[in-house]
Short mmCIF file of C-alpha atoms and ligand atoms in Angstrom, two decimals:
data_model
loop_
_atom_site.label_atom_id
_atom_site.label_comp_id
_atom_site.label_asym_id
_atom_site.label_seq_id
_atom_site.Cartn_x
_atom_site.Cartn_y
_atom_site.Cartn_z
CA MET A 1335 9.92 -26.31 4.73
CA LYS A 1336 8.94 -23.59 1.78
CA LEU A 1337 10.87 -20.72 0.87
CA LEU A 1338 9.92 -17.41 0.37
CA GLY A 1339 10.79 -13.67 0.79
CA ILE A 1340 10.51 -9.87 -0.52
CA THR A 1341 12.60 -8.17 -3.42
CA GLY A 1342 13.49 -4.36 -3.56
CA ASP A 1343 16.37 -2.16 -3.18
CA PRO A 1344 16.99 -1.07 -0.95
CA LEU A 1345 14.87 -2.90 1.93
CA GLY A 1346 15.90 -2.12 5.08
CA HIS A 1347 12.74 -0.56 6.32
CA SER A 1348 10.42 -3.80 5.50
CA LEU A 1349 8.11 -5.12 7.79
CA SER A 1350 7.03 -8.33 5.97
CA PRO A 1351 9.49 -10.67 7.18
CA VAL A 1352 9.04 -9.87 10.46
CA LEU A 1353 5.11 -10.57 9.98
CA HIS A 1354 5.12 -13.42 7.59
CA ASN A 1355 7.80 -15.28 9.68
CA TRP A 1356 5.39 -14.53 12.88
CA ALA A 1357 2.61 -15.91 10.36
CA PHE A 1358 3.89 -19.24 10.03
CA GLY A 1359 4.79 -19.60 13.41
CA GLU A 1360 0.91 -18.52 14.59
CA THR A 1361 -0.40 -20.82 11.40
CA GLY A 1362 1.97 -23.64 11.60
CA PHE A 1363 2.94 -23.15 8.03
CA ALA A 1364 5.99 -24.69 7.27
CA GLY A 1365 7.86 -21.68 5.89
CA LEU A 1366 10.41 -19.38 6.08
CA TYR A 1367 10.48 -15.49 4.68
CA LEU A 1368 13.73 -13.88 3.82
CA ALA A 1369 14.58 -10.26 2.50
CA TRP A 1370 16.45 -10.68 -0.80
CA PRO A 1371 17.76 -6.99 -1.83
CA VAL A 1372 18.44 -7.19 -5.60
CA PRO A 1373 19.39 -4.23 -7.77
CA ALA A 1374 17.26 -3.77 -10.94
CA LYS A 1375 19.90 -5.24 -13.35
CA ASN A 1376 19.55 -8.40 -11.54
CA LEU A 1377 15.89 -8.60 -11.27
CA ALA A 1378 15.42 -11.27 -14.26
CA ASN A 1379 18.00 -13.66 -12.65
CA PHE A 1380 16.50 -13.03 -9.39
CA PHE A 1381 12.95 -14.41 -11.20
CA LEU A 1382 15.46 -17.18 -12.34
CA ALA A 1383 16.53 -18.20 -9.21
CA VAL A 1384 12.91 -17.97 -8.39
CA ARG A 1385 11.67 -20.45 -10.82
CA THR A 1386 14.99 -22.86 -10.38
CA LEU A 1387 14.97 -22.98 -6.43
CA GLY A 1388 11.08 -23.69 -6.56
CA ILE A 1389 10.33 -20.46 -3.99
CA LEU A 1390 6.78 -20.44 -2.99
CA GLY A 1391 6.37 -17.19 -3.70
CA GLY A 1392 7.05 -13.81 -2.38
CA ASN A 1393 7.05 -9.69 -2.47
CA ILE A 1394 8.21 -6.96 -4.92
CA THR A 1395 8.80 -3.84 -3.88
CA ILE A 1396 9.93 -0.27 -4.71
CA PRO A 1397 11.57 0.00 -7.47
CA HIS A 1398 10.72 -3.36 -8.86
CA LYS A 1399 6.77 -3.40 -8.50
CA VAL A 1400 6.81 -2.34 -12.60
CA ALA A 1401 9.26 -4.13 -13.81
CA ALA A 1402 8.78 -7.57 -12.21
CA MET A 1403 5.63 -7.84 -14.60
CA ASN A 1404 7.94 -8.96 -17.23
CA PHE A 1405 8.85 -11.99 -15.24
CA VAL A 1406 6.20 -14.17 -14.34
CA ASP A 1407 3.84 -16.05 -16.48
CA LYS A 1408 0.47 -14.42 -15.68
CA LEU A 1409 -1.12 -11.00 -14.39
CA SER A 1410 -4.16 -10.83 -12.60
CA SER A 1411 -7.02 -8.06 -14.13
CA VAL A 1412 -6.32 -6.05 -10.78
CA ALA A 1413 -2.43 -6.26 -11.71
CA LYS A 1414 -3.20 -5.12 -15.15
CA LYS A 1415 -5.20 -2.51 -14.28
CA ILE A 1416 -2.79 -0.97 -12.03
CA GLY A 1417 0.46 -1.62 -14.31
CA ALA A 1418 2.48 -2.50 -11.00
CA ILE A 1419 2.31 -6.24 -8.99
CA ASN A 1420 3.47 -6.52 -5.53
CA THR A 1421 3.00 -10.65 -5.00
CA PHE A 1422 3.74 -13.72 -7.21
CA TYR A 1423 2.63 -17.02 -6.18
CA TRP A 1424 2.74 -20.08 -8.23
CA ARG A 1425 -0.87 -21.72 -9.81
CA ASP A 1426 -0.92 -24.95 -12.28
CA GLU A 1427 2.98 -24.44 -12.61
CA LEU A 1428 2.20 -20.68 -13.79
CA LEU A 1429 4.11 -17.84 -11.76
CA CYS A 1430 1.51 -15.21 -11.23
CA GLY A 1431 1.53 -11.87 -10.12
CA GLU A 1432 -0.77 -10.05 -8.16
CA ASN A 1433 -1.32 -6.60 -6.68
CA THR A 1434 -2.83 -7.01 -3.18
CA ASP A 1435 -2.26 -3.42 -2.16
CA VAL A 1436 -6.00 -2.66 -3.65
CA SER A 1437 -7.39 -5.07 -1.95
CA GLY A 1438 -5.54 -4.18 0.89
CA PHE A 1439 -6.50 -0.51 0.54
CA MET A 1440 -10.58 -1.03 0.40
CA LYS A 1441 -10.49 -3.41 3.62
CA PRO A 1442 -10.86 -0.62 6.53
CA ILE A 1443 -13.50 1.53 4.25
CA GLY A 1444 -15.31 -0.98 2.41
CA GLY A 1445 -18.94 -1.19 2.99
CA ARG A 1446 -19.16 2.62 3.57
CA ASN A 1447 -20.49 5.43 1.48
CA PHE A 1448 -18.64 8.16 0.48
CA VAL A 1449 -19.74 10.75 -2.06
CA HIS A 1450 -16.50 12.54 -2.76
CA ALA A 1451 -12.96 11.79 -2.30
CA LEU A 1452 -9.70 13.52 -2.48
CA VAL A 1453 -6.62 11.48 -3.39
CA LEU A 1454 -3.32 13.28 -2.47
CA GLY A 1455 -0.42 11.85 -4.25
CA ALA A 1456 0.21 10.08 -7.63
CA GLY A 1457 3.11 7.78 -7.03
CA GLY A 1458 2.54 3.52 -6.96
CA ALA A 1459 0.52 4.10 -3.92
CA ALA A 1460 -1.93 6.15 -5.41
CA ARG A 1461 -2.39 4.38 -8.48
CA ALA A 1462 -3.83 1.29 -6.23
CA VAL A 1463 -5.91 3.80 -4.40
CA VAL A 1464 -7.64 5.35 -7.39
CA ALA A 1465 -8.44 1.86 -8.24
CA GLY A 1466 -9.68 1.05 -4.79
CA LEU A 1467 -11.75 4.20 -4.62
CA LYS A 1468 -13.44 3.35 -8.33
CA GLU A 1469 -13.90 -0.31 -7.21
CA LEU A 1470 -16.31 0.75 -4.37
CA GLY A 1471 -17.90 3.08 -6.34
CA ILE A 1472 -17.40 6.42 -4.70
CA PRO A 1473 -19.09 8.82 -7.56
CA LYS A 1474 -16.15 11.78 -7.51
CA ILE A 1475 -12.60 10.99 -7.14
CA ASP A 1476 -9.87 14.24 -7.47
CA ILE A 1477 -6.25 13.79 -7.13
CA ALA A 1478 -4.03 16.87 -6.26
CA ASN A 1479 -0.17 15.98 -6.75
CA ARG A 1480 2.66 18.24 -6.22
CA SER A 1481 4.07 17.63 -9.73
CA PRO A 1482 0.41 18.35 -11.59
CA ALA A 1483 1.57 16.23 -14.61
CA LYS A 1484 1.21 12.83 -12.85
CA ALA A 1485 -1.87 13.66 -11.35
CA LYS A 1486 -2.95 14.18 -15.04
CA ILE A 1487 -1.78 11.19 -16.21
CA LEU A 1488 -3.14 9.09 -13.16
CA ALA A 1489 -6.68 10.73 -13.51
CA ASP A 1490 -7.14 10.42 -17.12
CA GLU A 1491 -6.00 6.51 -16.92
CA PHE A 1492 -9.03 5.92 -14.50
CA GLY A 1493 -11.37 8.53 -15.97
CA VAL A 1494 -11.07 10.99 -12.60
CA CYS A 1495 -9.95 14.62 -11.92
CA ALA A 1496 -6.88 15.87 -11.59
CA ILE A 1497 -7.27 19.70 -9.26
CA PRO A 1498 -4.26 21.66 -9.23
CA TRP A 1499 -2.17 21.24 -5.72
CA GLU A 1500 -2.48 24.35 -4.32
CA GLU A 1501 -6.41 24.11 -4.52
CA ARG A 1502 -7.01 20.71 -2.68
CA GLN A 1503 -7.63 22.45 0.43
CA ASP A 1504 -10.81 23.92 -1.58
CA LEU A 1505 -12.99 21.36 -2.29
CA ASN A 1506 -15.80 19.99 0.07
CA VAL A 1507 -15.18 16.33 0.81
CA ASP A 1508 -16.07 13.69 2.90
CA LEU A 1509 -12.59 11.67 2.75
CA ILE A 1510 -9.14 12.52 1.83
CA VAL A 1511 -6.81 9.68 1.14
CA ASN A 1512 -2.84 10.84 1.64
CA ALA A 1513 -0.62 8.99 -0.88
CA THR A 1514 2.33 10.93 -0.63
CA SER A 1515 5.34 10.09 1.48
CA GLN A 1516 4.27 13.43 3.93
CA GLY A 1517 4.42 12.24 7.01
CA MET A 1518 6.26 9.44 6.88
CA GLN A 1519 9.52 8.49 9.55
CA GLY A 1520 12.85 10.38 8.42
CA ALA A 1521 12.90 14.07 6.93
CA GLN A 1522 9.29 14.37 6.17
CA ALA A 1523 8.18 13.38 9.64
CA ASP A 1524 7.19 16.86 10.70
CA SER A 1525 5.06 17.50 7.48
CA SER A 1526 1.27 17.33 6.37
CA PRO A 1527 0.37 17.08 3.31
CA TYR A 1528 -2.98 18.87 4.01
CA PRO A 1529 -3.73 22.59 5.84
CA ALA A 1530 -4.91 21.91 9.37
CA GLU A 1531 -7.66 25.33 8.86
CA ALA A 1532 -9.18 23.61 6.21
CA PHE A 1533 -10.54 20.77 8.24
CA ALA A 1534 -12.90 23.51 10.44
CA GLY A 1535 -16.75 23.56 9.40
CA ARG A 1536 -16.19 19.63 7.78
CA HIS A 1537 -16.63 16.39 8.67
CA GLY A 1538 -15.49 13.03 6.89
CA LEU A 1539 -12.51 10.67 7.19
CA VAL A 1540 -8.72 11.37 6.53
CA TYR A 1541 -7.18 7.80 5.47
CA ASP A 1542 -3.19 7.94 5.79
CA LEU A 1543 -1.26 5.09 4.17
CA VAL A 1544 1.39 6.33 6.14
CA TYR A 1545 1.88 3.52 9.13
CA ASN A 1546 5.55 4.32 10.26
CA PRO A 1547 4.58 6.78 12.38
CA LEU A 1548 1.26 5.11 13.27
CA GLU A 1549 -0.37 8.83 14.09
CA THR A 1550 0.90 11.63 11.51
CA ARG A 1551 0.69 15.03 11.85
CA LEU A 1552 -2.08 15.17 9.12
CA LEU A 1553 -3.64 12.50 11.41
CA ARG A 1554 -3.77 14.10 14.39
CA GLU A 1555 -4.75 17.49 13.15
CA ALA A 1556 -7.71 16.00 11.27
CA SER A 1557 -8.85 14.30 14.62
CA ARG A 1558 -8.61 17.12 16.70
CA ALA A 1559 -10.76 18.98 14.01
CA GLY A 1560 -13.18 16.37 14.63
CA TRP A 1561 -12.73 14.32 11.21
CA GLU A 1562 -12.62 10.46 11.41
CA THR A 1563 -9.04 8.89 10.86
CA GLN A 1564 -7.39 5.65 9.88
CA ASN A 1565 -3.80 4.92 9.46
CA GLY A 1566 -2.08 2.87 7.08
CA LEU A 1567 -1.27 -0.08 9.70
CA ARG A 1568 -4.42 -1.80 8.25
CA MET A 1569 -4.00 -1.68 4.63
CA PHE A 1570 -0.15 -3.20 4.96
CA VAL A 1571 -1.59 -6.08 7.15
CA GLU A 1572 -4.71 -6.52 5.13
CA GLN A 1573 -2.10 -6.62 1.51
CA ALA A 1574 0.17 -8.92 3.77
CA ARG A 1575 -2.88 -11.39 4.68
CA GLU A 1576 -4.21 -11.72 1.10
CA ALA A 1577 -0.47 -12.63 -0.44
CA PHE A 1578 -0.62 -15.12 2.47
CA ARG A 1579 -3.69 -16.33 1.36
CA LEU A 1580 -2.53 -16.83 -1.92
CA TRP A 1581 0.83 -18.57 -0.99
CA THR A 1582 -0.60 -20.73 1.89
CA GLY A 1583 -4.72 -21.30 1.33
CA VAL A 1584 -4.29 -20.47 4.96
CA GLU A 1585 -5.32 -17.05 7.01
CA MET A 1586 -2.80 -14.74 8.95
CA PRO A 1587 -4.68 -13.87 12.15
CA LEU A 1588 -5.63 -10.05 11.62
CA ALA A 1589 -5.93 -8.95 15.51
CA GLY A 1590 -2.66 -10.57 16.30
CA ALA A 1591 -0.95 -9.00 13.17
CA GLU A 1592 -1.72 -5.51 14.13
CA GLU A 1593 -0.65 -6.20 17.56
CA LEU A 1594 2.52 -7.61 16.64
CA LEU A 1595 3.35 -4.50 14.08
CA LYS A 1596 2.31 -1.89 16.60
CA GLY A 1597 4.43 -3.52 19.12
CA ILE A 1598 7.59 -2.93 16.90
CA LEU A 1599 6.28 0.41 15.14
CA GLY A 1600 6.13 1.67 18.96
CA LYS A 1601 9.09 0.66 19.90
CA LYS A 1602 10.80 2.53 16.77
CA ARG A 1603 9.28 5.32 17.83
CA ASN A 1604 10.87 5.54 21.28
P1 NAP B 1442 5.86 7.31 -4.66
O1 NAP B 1442 5.44 6.21 -6.00
O2 NAP B 1442 7.53 7.82 -4.60
O3 NAP B 1442 5.53 8.64 -4.59
C1 NAP B 1442 5.36 9.64 -3.70
C2 NAP B 1442 4.26 10.71 -3.76
O4 NAP B 1442 4.51 11.60 -2.67
C3 NAP B 1442 4.23 11.54 -4.90
O5 NAP B 1442 3.25 11.25 -5.10
C4 NAP B 1442 5.10 12.42 -4.51
O6 NAP B 1442 4.98 13.83 -5.23
C5 NAP B 1442 4.59 12.78 -3.21
N1 NAP B 1442 5.39 13.71 -2.26
C6 NAP B 1442 6.62 13.57 -1.79
N2 NAP B 1442 7.32 14.27 -1.27
C7 NAP B 1442 6.10 15.30 -1.36
C8 NAP B 1442 6.00 16.69 -0.94
N3 NAP B 1442 7.47 17.24 0.16
N4 NAP B 1442 5.33 17.04 -1.15
C9 NAP B 1442 4.11 16.96 -1.78
N5 NAP B 1442 4.28 15.33 -2.31
C10 NAP B 1442 5.21 14.61 -2.35
O7 NAP B 1442 5.70 6.28 -3.37
P2 NAP B 1442 4.49 5.31 -2.82
O8 NAP B 1442 5.14 4.00 -3.12
O9 NAP B 1442 3.32 5.68 -3.65
O10 NAP B 1442 4.46 5.50 -1.71
C11 NAP B 1442 3.46 6.95 -0.94
C12 NAP B 1442 3.23 6.71 0.42
O11 NAP B 1442 2.20 5.34 0.77
C13 NAP B 1442 4.31 6.26 1.74
O12 NAP B 1442 4.35 6.99 2.31
C14 NAP B 1442 4.18 4.98 1.64
O13 NAP B 1442 4.83 4.87 2.75
C15 NAP B 1442 3.10 4.62 1.67
N6 NAP B 1442 2.60 3.22 1.45
C16 NAP B 1442 1.82 2.16 2.45
C17 NAP B 1442 1.26 1.56 2.16
C18 NAP B 1442 0.45 0.95 3.11
O14 NAP B 1442 0.25 -0.59 2.72
N7 NAP B 1442 0.06 1.29 4.18
C19 NAP B 1442 1.62 0.46 1.16
C20 NAP B 1442 1.86 1.38 -0.24
C21 NAP B 1442 2.58 2.54 -0.04
P3 NAP B 1442 5.60 14.21 -6.67
O15 NAP B 1442 5.14 12.97 -7.79
O16 NAP B 1442 5.32 15.33 -6.85
O17 NAP B 1442 6.93 13.56 -6.61
#
């Protein structure tokens, strides 16, 4: 039986344990995935335990995604570009760091042609989004963030443009990505990062990284105005599937994984 898990602080909300333990059952891989809440001051000790106990791999979440890079032996080129890791795994006796959020983000929109993308937000998830959009070759990418300085730093780093938050609805874009926490279950559940009236007369795809709830106010308003919508569930599942592949060499079934999480998130809402 191999041991894996997720570390972050706090960890109460994570769906990763239920998803990966389900996948071990489905695939017959003998693994156990636990939740390890670890405060920042103990992160070095956590990685010592990973090496000492022969832990097969794991995930890193907020607030350790950047600091964890210091405790692995090797970083992928994507991880270096993003400056954060969400997954660690062993290869040739080296502990490797990877960021599977980028490929996870791209999966639902790969192969589609967009001309002008607007990214709302400039936090950790927005970094993965901008890297993914660049990788997909989208010709024009703009970033708007409530705190403009953060948008400018991210835009300069990736060679795209930062625009004022107040002007986000003035652009004629065909892809809008919400990488803010607006719309997430909790205090921000009823808020949207984009004014509903600005959808009128335009068409495109709104991709909300939020997956809890599955339908945010942003997606509801976009859909009503005739825009295509994509929630964050597929991204979450795909980043997990990529990590699972790195640890086990085995494929986590996509449709079953989505059904499992839809069931859990549906129950949470009711
Ligand atoms: P983060 O680093 O804390 O960044 C949060 C972002 O939201 C910042 O840009 C922040 O702007 C903005 N924001 C927060 N409250 C706002 C408000 N009231 N009005 C406007 N902007 C506001 O968080 P993160 O890790 O990037 O996560 C962002 C979202 O992506 C979360 O909803 C998370 O659940 C989702 N996510 C989904 C997946 C997935 O697999 N689907 C993966 C990662 C993240 P300021 O800079 O001005 O504070």
